[in-house]
Coordinates of C-alpha atoms and ligand atoms in Angstrom, one line a residue:
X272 CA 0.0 0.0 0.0
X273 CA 1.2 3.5 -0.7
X274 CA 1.6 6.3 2.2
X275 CA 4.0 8.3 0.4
X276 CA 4.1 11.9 0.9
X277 CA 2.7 14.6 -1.2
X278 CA 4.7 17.5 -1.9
X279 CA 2.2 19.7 -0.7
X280 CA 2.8 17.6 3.0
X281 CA 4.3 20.1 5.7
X282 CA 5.1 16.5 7.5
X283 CA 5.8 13.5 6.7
X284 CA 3.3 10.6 7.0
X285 CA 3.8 8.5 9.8
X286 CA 4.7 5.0 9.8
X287 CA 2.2 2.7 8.9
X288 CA 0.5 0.3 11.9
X289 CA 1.5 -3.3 11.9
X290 CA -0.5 -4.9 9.5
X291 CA -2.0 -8.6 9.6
X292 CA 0.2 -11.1 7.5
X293 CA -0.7 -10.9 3.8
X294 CA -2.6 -14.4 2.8
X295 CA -2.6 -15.6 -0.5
X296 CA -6.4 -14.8 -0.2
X297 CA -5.8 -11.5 0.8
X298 CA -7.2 -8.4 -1.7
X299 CA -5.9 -5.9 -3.5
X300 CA -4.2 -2.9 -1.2
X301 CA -7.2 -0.4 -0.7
X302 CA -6.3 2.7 -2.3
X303 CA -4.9 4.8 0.2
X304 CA -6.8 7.4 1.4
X305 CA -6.2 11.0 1.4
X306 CA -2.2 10.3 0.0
X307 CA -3.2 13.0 -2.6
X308 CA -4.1 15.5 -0.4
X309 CA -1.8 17.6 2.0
X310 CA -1.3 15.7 5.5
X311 CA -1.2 18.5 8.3
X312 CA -0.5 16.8 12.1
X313 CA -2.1 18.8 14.5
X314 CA -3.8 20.8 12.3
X315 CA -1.2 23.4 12.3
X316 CA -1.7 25.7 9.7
X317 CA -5.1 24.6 8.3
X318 CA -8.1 27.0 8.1
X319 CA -10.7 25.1 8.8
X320 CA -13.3 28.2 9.5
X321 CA -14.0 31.6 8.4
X322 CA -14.7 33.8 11.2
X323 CA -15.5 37.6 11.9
X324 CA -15.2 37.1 15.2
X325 CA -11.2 37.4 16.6
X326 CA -7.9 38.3 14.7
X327 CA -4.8 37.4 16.3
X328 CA -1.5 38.4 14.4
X329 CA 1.3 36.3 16.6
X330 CA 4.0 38.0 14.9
X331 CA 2.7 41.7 15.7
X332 CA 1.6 40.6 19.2
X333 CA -1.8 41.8 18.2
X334 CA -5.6 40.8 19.5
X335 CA -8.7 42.2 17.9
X336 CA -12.2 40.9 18.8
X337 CA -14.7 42.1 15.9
X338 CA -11.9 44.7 14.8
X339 CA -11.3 46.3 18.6
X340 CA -7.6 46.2 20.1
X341 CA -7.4 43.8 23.4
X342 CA -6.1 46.4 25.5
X343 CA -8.5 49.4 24.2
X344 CA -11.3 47.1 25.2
X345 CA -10.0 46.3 28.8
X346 CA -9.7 50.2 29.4
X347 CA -12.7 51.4 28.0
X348 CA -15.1 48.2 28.2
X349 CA -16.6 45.6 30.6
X350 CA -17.4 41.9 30.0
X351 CA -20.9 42.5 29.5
X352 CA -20.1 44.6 26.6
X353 CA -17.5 42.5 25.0
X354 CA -19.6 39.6 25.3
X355 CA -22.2 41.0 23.3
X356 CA -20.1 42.8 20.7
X357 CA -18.6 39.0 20.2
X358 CA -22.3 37.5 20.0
X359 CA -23.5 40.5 18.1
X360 CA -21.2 42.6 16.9
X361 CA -22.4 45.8 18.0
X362 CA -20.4 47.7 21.1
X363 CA -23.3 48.9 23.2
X364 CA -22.7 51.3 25.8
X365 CA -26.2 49.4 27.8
X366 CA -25.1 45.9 27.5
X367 CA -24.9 44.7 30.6
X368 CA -24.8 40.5 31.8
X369 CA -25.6 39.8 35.5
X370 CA -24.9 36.9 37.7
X371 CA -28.5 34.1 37.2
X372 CA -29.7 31.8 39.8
X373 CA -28.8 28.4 39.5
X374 CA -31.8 25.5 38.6
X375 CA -32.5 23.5 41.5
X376 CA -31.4 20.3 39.8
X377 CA -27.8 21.9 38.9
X378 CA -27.5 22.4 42.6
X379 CA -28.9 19.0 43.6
X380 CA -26.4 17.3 41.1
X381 CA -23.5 19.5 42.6
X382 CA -24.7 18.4 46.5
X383 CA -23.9 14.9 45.2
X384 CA -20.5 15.3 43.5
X385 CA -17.7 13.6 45.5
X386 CA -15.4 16.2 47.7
X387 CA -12.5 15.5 45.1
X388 CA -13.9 16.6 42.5
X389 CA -11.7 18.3 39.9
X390 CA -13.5 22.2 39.9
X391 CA -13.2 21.8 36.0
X392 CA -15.5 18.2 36.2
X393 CA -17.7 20.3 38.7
X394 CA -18.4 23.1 36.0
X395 CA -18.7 20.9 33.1
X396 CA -21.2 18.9 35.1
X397 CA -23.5 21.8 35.7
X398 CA -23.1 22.9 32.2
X399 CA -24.2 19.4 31.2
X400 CA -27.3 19.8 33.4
X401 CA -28.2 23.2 33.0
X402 CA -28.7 21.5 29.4
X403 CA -30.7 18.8 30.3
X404 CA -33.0 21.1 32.4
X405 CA -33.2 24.2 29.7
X406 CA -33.1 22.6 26.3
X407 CA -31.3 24.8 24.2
X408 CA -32.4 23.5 20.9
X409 CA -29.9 23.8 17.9
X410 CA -29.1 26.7 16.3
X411 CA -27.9 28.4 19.1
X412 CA -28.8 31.9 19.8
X413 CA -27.7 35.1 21.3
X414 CA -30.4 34.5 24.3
X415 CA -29.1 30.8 25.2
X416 CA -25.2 32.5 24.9
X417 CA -26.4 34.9 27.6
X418 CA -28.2 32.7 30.0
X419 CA -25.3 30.1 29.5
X420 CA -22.8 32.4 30.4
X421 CA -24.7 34.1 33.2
X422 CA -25.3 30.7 35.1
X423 CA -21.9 29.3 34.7
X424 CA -20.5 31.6 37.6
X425 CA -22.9 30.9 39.7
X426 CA -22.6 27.2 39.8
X427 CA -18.7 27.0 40.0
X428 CA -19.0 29.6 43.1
X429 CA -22.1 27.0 44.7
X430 CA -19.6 24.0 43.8
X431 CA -16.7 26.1 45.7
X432 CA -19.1 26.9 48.9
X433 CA -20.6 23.4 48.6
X434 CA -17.2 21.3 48.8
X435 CA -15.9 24.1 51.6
X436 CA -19.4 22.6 53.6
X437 CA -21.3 25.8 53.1
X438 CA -24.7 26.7 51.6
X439 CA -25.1 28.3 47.9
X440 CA -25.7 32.2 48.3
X441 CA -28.3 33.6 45.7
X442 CA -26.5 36.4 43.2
X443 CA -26.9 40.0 43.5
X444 CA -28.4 41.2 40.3
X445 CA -26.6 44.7 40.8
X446 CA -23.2 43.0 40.3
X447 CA -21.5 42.3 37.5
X448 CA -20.9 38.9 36.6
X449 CA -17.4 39.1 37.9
X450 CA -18.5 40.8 40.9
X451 CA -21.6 38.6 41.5
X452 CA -19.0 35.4 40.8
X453 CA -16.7 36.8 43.7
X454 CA -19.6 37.8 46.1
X455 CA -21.3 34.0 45.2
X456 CA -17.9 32.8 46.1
X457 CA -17.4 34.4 49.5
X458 CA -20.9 35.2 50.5
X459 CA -20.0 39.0 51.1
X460 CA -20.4 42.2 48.4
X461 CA -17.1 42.1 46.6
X462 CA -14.4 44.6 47.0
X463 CA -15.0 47.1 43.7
X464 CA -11.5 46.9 42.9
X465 CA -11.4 43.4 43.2
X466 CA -14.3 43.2 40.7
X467 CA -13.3 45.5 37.9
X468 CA -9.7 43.5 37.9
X469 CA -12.0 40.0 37.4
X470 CA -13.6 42.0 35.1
X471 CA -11.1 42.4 33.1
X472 CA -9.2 39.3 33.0
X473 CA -12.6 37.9 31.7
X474 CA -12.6 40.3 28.5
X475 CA -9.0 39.6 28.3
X476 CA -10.3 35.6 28.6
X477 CA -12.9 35.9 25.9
X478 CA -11.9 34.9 23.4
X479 CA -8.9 33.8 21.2
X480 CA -9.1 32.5 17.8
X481 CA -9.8 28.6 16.6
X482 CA -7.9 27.3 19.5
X483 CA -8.4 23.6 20.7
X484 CA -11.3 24.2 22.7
X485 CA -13.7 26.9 20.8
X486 CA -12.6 24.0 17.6
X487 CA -14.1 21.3 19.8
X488 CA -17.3 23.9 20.4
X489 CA -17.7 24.3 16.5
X490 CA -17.2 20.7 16.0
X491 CA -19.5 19.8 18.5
X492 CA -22.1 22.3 17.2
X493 CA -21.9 21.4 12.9
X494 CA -23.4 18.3 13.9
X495 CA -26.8 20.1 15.0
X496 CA -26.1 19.7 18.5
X497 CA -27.0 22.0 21.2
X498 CA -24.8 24.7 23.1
X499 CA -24.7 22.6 26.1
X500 CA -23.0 19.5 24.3
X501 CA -21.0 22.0 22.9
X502 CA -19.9 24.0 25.7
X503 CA -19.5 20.4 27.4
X504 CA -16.9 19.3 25.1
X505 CA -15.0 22.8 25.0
X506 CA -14.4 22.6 28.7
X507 CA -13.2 19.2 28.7
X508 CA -10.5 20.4 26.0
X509 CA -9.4 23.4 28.2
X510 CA -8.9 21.3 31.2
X511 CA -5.9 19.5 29.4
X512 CA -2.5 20.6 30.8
X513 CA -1.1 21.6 27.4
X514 CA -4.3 24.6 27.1
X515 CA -5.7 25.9 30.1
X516 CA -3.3 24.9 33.3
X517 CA -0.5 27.5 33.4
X518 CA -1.5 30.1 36.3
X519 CA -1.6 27.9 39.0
X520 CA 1.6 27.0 38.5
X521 CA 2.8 30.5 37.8
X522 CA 2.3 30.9 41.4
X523 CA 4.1 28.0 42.3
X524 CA 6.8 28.8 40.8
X525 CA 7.1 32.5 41.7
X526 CA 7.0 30.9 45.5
X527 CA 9.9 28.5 44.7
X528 CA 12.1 31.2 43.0
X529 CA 11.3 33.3 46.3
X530 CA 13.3 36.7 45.7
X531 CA 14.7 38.4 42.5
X532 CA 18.3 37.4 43.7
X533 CA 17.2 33.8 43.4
X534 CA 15.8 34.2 39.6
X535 CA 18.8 34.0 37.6
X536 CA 20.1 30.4 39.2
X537 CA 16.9 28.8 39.7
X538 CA 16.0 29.8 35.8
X539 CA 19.1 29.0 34.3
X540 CA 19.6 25.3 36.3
X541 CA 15.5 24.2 35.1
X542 CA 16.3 25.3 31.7
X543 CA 19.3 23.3 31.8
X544 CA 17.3 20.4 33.3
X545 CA 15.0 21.2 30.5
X546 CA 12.0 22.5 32.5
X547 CA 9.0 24.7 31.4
X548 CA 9.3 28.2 32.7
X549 CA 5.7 28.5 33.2
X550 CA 4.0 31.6 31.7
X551 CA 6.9 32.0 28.9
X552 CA 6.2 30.9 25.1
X553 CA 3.4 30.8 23.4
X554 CA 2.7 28.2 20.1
X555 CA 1.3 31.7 18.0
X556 CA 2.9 34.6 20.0
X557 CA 6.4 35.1 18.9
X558 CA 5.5 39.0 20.0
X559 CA 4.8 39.9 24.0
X560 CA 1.4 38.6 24.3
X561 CA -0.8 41.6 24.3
X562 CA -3.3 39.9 26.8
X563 CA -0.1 39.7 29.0
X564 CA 0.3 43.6 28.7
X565 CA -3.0 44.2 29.7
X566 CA -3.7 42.0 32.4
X567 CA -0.1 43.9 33.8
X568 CA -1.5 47.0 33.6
X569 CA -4.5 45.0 35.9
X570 CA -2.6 44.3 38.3
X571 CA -0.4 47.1 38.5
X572 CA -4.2 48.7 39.9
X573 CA -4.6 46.3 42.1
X574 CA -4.4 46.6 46.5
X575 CA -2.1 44.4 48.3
X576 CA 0.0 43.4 44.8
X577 CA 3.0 45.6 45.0
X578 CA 5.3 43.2 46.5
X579 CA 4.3 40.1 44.4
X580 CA 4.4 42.3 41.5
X581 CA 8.0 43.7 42.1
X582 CA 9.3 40.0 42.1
X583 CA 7.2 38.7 39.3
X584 CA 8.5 42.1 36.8
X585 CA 12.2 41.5 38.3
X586 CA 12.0 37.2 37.8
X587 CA 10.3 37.7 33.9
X588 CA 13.0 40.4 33.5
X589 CA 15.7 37.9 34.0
X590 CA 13.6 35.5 32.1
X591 CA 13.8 37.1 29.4
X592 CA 17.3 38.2 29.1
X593 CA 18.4 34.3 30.0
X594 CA 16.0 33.3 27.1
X595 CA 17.4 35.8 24.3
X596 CA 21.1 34.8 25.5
X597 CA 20.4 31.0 25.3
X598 CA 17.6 30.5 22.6
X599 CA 18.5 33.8 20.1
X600 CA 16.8 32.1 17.4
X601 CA 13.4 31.8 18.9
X602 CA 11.6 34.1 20.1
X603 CA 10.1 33.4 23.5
X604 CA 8.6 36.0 25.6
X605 CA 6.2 36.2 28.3
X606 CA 3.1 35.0 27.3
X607 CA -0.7 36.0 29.2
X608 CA -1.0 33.4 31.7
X609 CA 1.9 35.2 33.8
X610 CA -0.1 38.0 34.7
X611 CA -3.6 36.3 35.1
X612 CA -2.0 34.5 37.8
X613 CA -1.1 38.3 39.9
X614 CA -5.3 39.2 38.8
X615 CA -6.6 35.6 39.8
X616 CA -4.7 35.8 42.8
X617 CA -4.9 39.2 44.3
X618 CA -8.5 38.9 43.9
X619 CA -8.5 35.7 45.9
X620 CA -9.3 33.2 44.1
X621 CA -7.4 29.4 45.5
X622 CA -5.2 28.2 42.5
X623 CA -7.7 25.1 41.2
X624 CA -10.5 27.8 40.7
X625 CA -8.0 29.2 38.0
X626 CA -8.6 27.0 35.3
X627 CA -12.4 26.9 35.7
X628 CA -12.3 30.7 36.2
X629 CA -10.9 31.1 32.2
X630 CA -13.4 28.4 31.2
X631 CA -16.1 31.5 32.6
X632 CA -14.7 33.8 30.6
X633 CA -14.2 31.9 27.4
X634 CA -17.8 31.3 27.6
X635 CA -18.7 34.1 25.7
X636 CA -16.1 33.3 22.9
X637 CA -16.9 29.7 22.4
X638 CA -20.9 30.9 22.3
X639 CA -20.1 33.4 19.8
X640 CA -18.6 30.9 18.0
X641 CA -21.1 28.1 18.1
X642 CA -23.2 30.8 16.8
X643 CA -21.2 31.8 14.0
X644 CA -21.1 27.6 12.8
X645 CA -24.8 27.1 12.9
X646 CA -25.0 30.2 10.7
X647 CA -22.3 28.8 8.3
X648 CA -24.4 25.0 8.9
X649 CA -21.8 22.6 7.6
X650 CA -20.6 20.1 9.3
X651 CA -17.0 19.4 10.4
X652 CA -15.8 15.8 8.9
X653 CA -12.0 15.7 7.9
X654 CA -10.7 12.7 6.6
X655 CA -7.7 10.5 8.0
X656 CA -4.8 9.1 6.0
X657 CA -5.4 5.4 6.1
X658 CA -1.4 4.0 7.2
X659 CA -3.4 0.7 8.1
X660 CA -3.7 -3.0 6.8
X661 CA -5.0 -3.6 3.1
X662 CA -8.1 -5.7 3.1
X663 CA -7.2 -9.6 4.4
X664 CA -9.4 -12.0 4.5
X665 CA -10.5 -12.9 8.2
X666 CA -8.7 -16.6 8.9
X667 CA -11.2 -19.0 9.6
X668 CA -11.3 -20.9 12.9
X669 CA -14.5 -22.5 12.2
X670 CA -13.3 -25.6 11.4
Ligands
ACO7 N1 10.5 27.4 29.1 C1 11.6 26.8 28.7 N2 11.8 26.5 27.4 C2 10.9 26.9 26.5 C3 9.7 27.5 26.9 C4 9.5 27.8 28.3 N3 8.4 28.3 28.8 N4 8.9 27.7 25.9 C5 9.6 27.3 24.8 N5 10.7 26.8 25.2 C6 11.8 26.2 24.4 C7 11.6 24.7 24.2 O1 12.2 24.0 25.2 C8 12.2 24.5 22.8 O2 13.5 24.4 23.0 P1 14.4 23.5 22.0 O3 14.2 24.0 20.6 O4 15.8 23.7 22.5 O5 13.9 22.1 22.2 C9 11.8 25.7 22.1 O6 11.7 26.8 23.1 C10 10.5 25.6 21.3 O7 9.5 25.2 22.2 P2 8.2 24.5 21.8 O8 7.6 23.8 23.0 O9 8.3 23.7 20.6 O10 7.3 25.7 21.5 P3 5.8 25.7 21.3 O11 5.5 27.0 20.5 O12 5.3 24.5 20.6 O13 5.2 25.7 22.8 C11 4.2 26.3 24.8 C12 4.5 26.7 23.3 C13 3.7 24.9 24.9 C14 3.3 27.3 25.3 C15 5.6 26.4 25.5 O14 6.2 27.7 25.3 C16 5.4 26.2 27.0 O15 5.4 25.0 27.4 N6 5.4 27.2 27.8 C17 5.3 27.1 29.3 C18 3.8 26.7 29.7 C19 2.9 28.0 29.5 O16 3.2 29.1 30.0 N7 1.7 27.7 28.9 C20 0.7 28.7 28.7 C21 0.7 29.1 27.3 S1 -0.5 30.4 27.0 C22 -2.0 29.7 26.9 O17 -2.1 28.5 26.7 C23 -3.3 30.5 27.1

């Protein structure tokens, strides 16, 4: 059977599988499927969508949702606006999402989740109810995106209080949904402060291209399934390591290092180990991550950061100089999870609410695009390259 290559290929096919020992009875080798077409692993570099909805240019360092600048939006906008421009496209000064109240049987299911339940498998499970109690029908609209996103909040703060042995608090429908997140959380009115910064790491979370996870929410949805399924599967993609993980252990790491004085040894001896500086690199960015200027500029507002800030600018200062002196040729700099870990701390939040906390905020972006598929209605079906056995006649133990 042929696997060769095309010359179109950016890779090169891998091996074929093991295949069952050819028998004079065995067929013809089934023509090899897809050897004519370009083989892409990964993905990488495939445009498998047209969307109006985000830009990002990794090689300018540059963000635009429906046409707007990353960081212009985090000055001059809230979540609730950004959320509807990416459902909607219009910016309007009155758009406004508030925290819902949570259906009874999300909050029964919760009561019954084990206490080690991953917060990520906690929020996917209410998602995965809300569904089964609301019935958001395929296509998905800008009303379900709103009351998906305004729920979700809710029940990963009840999860929070109901694993810590305390009662769901109903929202406060003057908050925001940041705001109403953190007062659902604690049970107290949020610090203001505290809430804008949330705030803003959520439009700073919104949205970001065809990355794994809104690809999985497309997927999910050009098969005429709801927003629910759909949302299901996108949070089960961000909870993988290699997507949605890197805060938590920003923080971590920041504690190790300790003090400034510490950086340059303790970076140099885990790059030599070969070690992940965590909150460094990015597989698009080869530009500073413009979320990760933004979300800076956050926490450079924030109460009570000054001290964690000083070390984490001095420890990526020394980062950065130790990556340009022993990787010149590729361009690694600090990428946005660096600085959500200063926002998501200083407003409080313990490090396993970090990943669940960006799934909140990339609700609005995977909606908008689940939105954007049903409109375009065709389903997602790429084909493999069959490296398998030709057809063999199955031996015959009959007799
Ligand atoms: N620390 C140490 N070395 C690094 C780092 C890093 N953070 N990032 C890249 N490199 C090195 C690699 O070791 C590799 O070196 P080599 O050529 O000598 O083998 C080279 O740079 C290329 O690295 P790749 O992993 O191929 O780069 P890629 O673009 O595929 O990876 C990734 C991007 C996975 C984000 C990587 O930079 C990384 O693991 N960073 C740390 C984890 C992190 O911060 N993740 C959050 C990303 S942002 C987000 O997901 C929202």
């Amino acid at each position: 059977m042929t696997t060769s290559n095309t010359e179109n290929s950016p890779s090169s096919t891998p091996a074929p599988a093991a295949a069952p020992k050819s028998t004079p009875d065995a067929g013809p080798a089934p023509k090899a499927l897809g050897t004519d077409r370009p083989y892409s692993p990964g993905l990488a570099g495939v445009i498998a969508a047209e969307t109006a909805i985000g830009f990002v240019d990794g090689e300018k360092g540059q963000l635009l949702y429906r046409g707007y600048p990353i960081g212009q939006l985090v000055e001059k906008g809230t979540y609730g606006q950004v959320a509807e421009l990416l459902w909607t496209g219009e910016w309007r000064k009155t758009a406004r999402l508030v925290p819902a109240e949570i259906p009874e049987p999300v909050i029964c299911v919760l009561r019954e989740l084990p206490d080690h339940t991953h917060p990520m498998d906690a929020l996917r499970t209410a998602v995965s109810v809300w569904g089964a109690w609301r019935r958001p029908h395929w296509p998905p609209t800008v009303d379900q995106a709103r009351e998906l996103t305004s729920f979700a909040p809710s029940a990963l703060a009840a999860f929070h209080r109901l694993r810590n042995g305390l009662e769901p608090v109903k929202p406060n429908p003057k908050l925001s949904l940041a705001g109403g997140f953190l007062q659902q959380l604690t049970g107290k009115d949020p610090d203001p402060a505290a809430a804008r910064a949330l705030d803003a790491y959520f439009v700073v979370g919104a949205e970001h291209g065809l990355n794994a996870s809104t690809f999985t929410c497309r997927v999910i949805i050009s098969t005429r399934s709801d927003l629910a399924s759909a949302v299901c599967g996108a949070i089960g993609c961000l909870k993988g390591p290699l997507h949605g993980g890197a805060p938590a252990e920003v923080v971590s790491q920041l504690h190790e290092i300790g003090s400034p004085e510490r950086a340059e040894k303790w970076v140099r001896e885990a790059i030599a180990r070969g070690d992940k500086i965590m909150g460094f690199g990015h597989r698009v960015y080869r530009a500073y991550d413009p979320r990760a200027a933004a979300l800076r500029k956050v926490a450079e507002g924030m109460a009570d950061m000054a001290a964690w800030l000083d070390t984490a600018v001095k420890v990526e200062d020394v980062v950065l100089r130790i990556f340009g002196e022993l990787k010149p040729d590729r361009v690694i700099k600090t990428n946005v999870e660096y600085y959500a870990a200063a926002v998501l701390q200083g407003v409080g939040l313990p490090p396993d609410l970090f990943p669940p906390t960006f799934a909140l905020a990339r609700m609005a972006g995977w909606s908008a695009h689940a939105i954007e598929q049903a409109s375009a209605d065709k389903l997602i079906r790429p084909d493999a390259r069959y490296v398998g056995a030709p057809e063999t006649e199955v031996p015959d133990f009959r007799h």
